[in-house]
Short mmCIF file of C-alpha atoms in Angstrom, two decimals:
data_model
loop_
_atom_site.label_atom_id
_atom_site.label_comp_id
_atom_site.label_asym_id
_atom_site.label_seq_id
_atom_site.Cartn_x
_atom_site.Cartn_y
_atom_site.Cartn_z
CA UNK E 1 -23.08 -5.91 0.12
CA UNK E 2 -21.67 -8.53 -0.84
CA UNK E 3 -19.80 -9.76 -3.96
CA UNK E 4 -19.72 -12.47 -6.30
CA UNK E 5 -17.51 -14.74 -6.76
CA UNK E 6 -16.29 -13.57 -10.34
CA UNK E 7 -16.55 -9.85 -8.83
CA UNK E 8 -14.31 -11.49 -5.69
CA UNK E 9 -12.05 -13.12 -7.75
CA UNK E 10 -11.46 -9.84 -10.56
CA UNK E 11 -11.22 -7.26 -7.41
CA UNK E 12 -8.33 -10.20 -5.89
CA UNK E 13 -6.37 -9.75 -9.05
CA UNK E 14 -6.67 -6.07 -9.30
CA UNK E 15 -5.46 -5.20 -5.45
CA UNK E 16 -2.56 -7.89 -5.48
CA UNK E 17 -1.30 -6.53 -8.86
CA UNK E 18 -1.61 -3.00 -7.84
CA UNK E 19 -0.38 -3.82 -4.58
CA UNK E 20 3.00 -5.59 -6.19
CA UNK E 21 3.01 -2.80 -8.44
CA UNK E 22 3.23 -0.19 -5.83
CA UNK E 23 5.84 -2.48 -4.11
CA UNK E 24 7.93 -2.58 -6.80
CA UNK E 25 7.77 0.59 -8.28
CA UNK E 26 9.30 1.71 -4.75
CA UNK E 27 12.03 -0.71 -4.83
CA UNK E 28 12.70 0.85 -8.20
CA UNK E 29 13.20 4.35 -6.28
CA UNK E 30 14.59 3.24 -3.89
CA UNK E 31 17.30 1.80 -6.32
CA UNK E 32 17.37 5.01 -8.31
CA UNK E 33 17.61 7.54 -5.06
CA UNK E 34 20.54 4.92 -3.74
CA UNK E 35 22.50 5.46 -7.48
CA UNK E 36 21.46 9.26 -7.23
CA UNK E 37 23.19 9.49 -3.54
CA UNK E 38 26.17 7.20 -3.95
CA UNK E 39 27.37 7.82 -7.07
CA UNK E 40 30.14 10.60 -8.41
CA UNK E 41 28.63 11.27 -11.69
CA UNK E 42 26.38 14.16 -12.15
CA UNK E 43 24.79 12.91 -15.42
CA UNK E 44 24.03 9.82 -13.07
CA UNK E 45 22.15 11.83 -10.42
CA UNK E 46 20.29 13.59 -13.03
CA UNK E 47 19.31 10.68 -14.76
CA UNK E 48 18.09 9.12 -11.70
CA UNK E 49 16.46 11.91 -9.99
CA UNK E 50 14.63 12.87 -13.75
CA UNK E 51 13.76 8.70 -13.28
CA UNK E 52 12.38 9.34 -10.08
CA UNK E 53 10.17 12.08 -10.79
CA UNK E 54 8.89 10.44 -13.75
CA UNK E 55 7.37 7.03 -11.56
CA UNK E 56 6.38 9.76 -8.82
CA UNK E 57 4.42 12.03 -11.11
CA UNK E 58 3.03 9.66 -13.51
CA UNK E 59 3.01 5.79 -11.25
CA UNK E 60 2.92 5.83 -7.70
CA UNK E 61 -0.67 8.05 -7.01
CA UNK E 62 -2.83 5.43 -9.84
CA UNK E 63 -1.36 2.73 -8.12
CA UNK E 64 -1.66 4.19 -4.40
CA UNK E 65 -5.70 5.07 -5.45
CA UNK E 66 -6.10 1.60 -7.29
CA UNK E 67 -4.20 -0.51 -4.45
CA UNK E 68 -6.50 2.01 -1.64
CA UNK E 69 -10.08 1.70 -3.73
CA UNK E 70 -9.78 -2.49 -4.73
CA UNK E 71 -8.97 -3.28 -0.64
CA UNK E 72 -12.19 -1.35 0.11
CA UNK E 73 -14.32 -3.08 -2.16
CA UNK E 74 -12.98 -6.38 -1.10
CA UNK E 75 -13.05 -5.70 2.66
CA UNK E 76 -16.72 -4.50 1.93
CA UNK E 77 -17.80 -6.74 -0.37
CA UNK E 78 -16.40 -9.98 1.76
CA UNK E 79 -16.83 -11.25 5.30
CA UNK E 80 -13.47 -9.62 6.21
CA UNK E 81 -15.12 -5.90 6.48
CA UNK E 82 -13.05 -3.20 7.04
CA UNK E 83 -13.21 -3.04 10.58
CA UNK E 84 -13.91 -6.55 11.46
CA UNK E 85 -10.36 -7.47 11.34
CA UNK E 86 -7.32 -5.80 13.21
CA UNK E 87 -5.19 -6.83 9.91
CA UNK E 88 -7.67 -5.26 7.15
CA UNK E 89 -7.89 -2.32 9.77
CA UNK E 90 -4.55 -1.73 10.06
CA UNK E 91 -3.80 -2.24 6.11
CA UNK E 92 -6.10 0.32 5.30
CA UNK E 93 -5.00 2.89 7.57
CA UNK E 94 -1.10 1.90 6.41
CA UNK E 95 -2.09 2.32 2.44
CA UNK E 96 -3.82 5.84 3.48
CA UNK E 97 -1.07 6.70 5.24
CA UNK E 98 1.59 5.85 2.89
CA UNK E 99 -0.35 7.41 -0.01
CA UNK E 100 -0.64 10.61 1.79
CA UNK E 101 3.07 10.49 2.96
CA UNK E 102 3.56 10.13 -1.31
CA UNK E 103 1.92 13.19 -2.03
CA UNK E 104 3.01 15.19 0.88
CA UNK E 105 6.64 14.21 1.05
CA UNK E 106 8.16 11.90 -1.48
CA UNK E 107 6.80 13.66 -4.49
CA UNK E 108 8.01 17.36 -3.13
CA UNK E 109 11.20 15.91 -1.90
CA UNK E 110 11.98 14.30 -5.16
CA UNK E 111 10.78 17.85 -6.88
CA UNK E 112 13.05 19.47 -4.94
CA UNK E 113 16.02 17.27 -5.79
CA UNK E 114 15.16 17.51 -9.68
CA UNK E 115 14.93 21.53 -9.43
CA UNK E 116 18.57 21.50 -7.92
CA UNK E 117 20.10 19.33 -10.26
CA UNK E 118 18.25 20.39 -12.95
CA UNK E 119 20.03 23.87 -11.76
CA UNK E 120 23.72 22.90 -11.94
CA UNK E 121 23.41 22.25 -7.95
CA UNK E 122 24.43 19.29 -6.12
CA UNK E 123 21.79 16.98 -5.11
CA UNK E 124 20.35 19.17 -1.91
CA UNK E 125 19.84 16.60 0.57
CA UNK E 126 19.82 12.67 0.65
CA UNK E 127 16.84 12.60 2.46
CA UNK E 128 15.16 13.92 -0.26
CA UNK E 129 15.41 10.51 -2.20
CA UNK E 130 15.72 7.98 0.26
CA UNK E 131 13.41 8.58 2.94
CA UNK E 132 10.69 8.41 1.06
CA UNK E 133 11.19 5.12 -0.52
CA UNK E 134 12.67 3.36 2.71
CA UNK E 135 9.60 3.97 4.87
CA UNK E 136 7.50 3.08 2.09
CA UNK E 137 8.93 -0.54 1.28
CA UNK E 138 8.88 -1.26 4.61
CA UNK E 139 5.05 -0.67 5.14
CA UNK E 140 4.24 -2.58 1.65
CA UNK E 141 6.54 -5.08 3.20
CA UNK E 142 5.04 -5.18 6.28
CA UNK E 143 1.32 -5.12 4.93
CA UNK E 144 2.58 -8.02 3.06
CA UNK E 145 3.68 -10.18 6.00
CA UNK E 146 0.09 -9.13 7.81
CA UNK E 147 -1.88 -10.32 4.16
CA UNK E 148 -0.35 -13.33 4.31
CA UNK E 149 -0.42 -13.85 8.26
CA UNK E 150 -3.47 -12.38 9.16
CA UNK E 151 -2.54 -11.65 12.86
CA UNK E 152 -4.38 -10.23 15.76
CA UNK E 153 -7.64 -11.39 15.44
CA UNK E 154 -11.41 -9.56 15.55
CA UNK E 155 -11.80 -5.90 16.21
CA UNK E 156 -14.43 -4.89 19.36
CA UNK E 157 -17.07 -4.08 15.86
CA UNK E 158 -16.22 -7.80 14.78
CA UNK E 159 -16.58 -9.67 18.11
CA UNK E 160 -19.70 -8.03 18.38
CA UNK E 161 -21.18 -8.82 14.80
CA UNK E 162 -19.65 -12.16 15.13
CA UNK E 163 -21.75 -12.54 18.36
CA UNK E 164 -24.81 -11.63 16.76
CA UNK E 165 -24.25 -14.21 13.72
CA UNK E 166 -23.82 -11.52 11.17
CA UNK E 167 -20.71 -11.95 10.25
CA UNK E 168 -21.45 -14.44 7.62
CA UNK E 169 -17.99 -16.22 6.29
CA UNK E 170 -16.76 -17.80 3.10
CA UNK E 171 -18.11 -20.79 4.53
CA UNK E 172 -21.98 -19.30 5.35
CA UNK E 173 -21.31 -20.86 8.91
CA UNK E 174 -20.73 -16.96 10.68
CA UNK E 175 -17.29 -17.70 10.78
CA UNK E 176 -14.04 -17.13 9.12
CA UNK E 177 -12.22 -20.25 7.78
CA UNK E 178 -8.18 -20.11 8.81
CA UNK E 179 -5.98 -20.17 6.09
CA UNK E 180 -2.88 -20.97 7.86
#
């Protein structure tokens, strides 16, 4: 399959905004769980924590299944494929892990931390609020620097579809133009 170049260009625009979205929308916890650990005021851990849950529960899984779903359609609808490419491989398998990681950690932990306070308690563990959002900005990070890079090379599938002139190419040639 293989899309066209308005199709291309609309499915570009969707995954980089959803993509600086996501990456923002975890600097944004990452700024609240910092003012919810730091600080001495209780209505300021509240606040944030109540914050946090908020962009957890209502943001971060839309973006995480919008950023996830565009990068498949592009890697499948463009001569990058999804396993052609160590850097679309390893993107794909860093947005599915990080989205799991969302709704297996950072939304319970952040739960967890609004449940306490909400209770009276002290904010149960800093972990709770920052973990989450550190690992996270540093794989959007990361998947940023490999975007723009595009490091490694072919996969074993895309040396071998290369060498059978399948791989087609933005420039119909079977190869892959270098952008930097």
């Amino acid at each position: 399959m293989k899309l066209t170049r308005p199709v291309r260009r609309a499915s570009l625009v969707v995954h980089v905004a959803a993509s600086a979205s996501w990456l923002g929308l975890t600097l944004g916890l990452l700024a609240l769980g910092t003012a919810a650990t730091t600080t001495g005021s209780a209505a300021t851990v509240e606040a944030s924590v109540r914050a946090m849950k908020l962009f957890a529960d209502w943001l971060l899984l839309p973006l995480a299944a919008l950023t996830l779903l565009s990068g498949l359609v592009l890697s499948l609808g463009t001569a990058w494929g999804l396993a052609r490419h160590r850097w679309v491989y390893t993107k794909f398998w860093l947005t599915l892990a990080t989205a799991t990681a969302t709704v297996l950690a950072l939304r319970p932990g952040v739960n967890a931390a609004v449940t306490a306070v909400a209770a009276g308690e002290t904010l149960p563990d800093a972990g709770d609020v920052l973990f989450g959002p550190v690992v996270s900005l540093s794989a959007y990070l990361f998947m940023t620097v490999v975007s723009i890079l595009k490091p490694w090379g072919l996969t074993r599938r895309g040396r071998r579809l290369r060498g059978a002139g399948t791989a087609g190419g933005p420039t119909g040639a079977g190869r892959l133009r270098r952008t930097a």
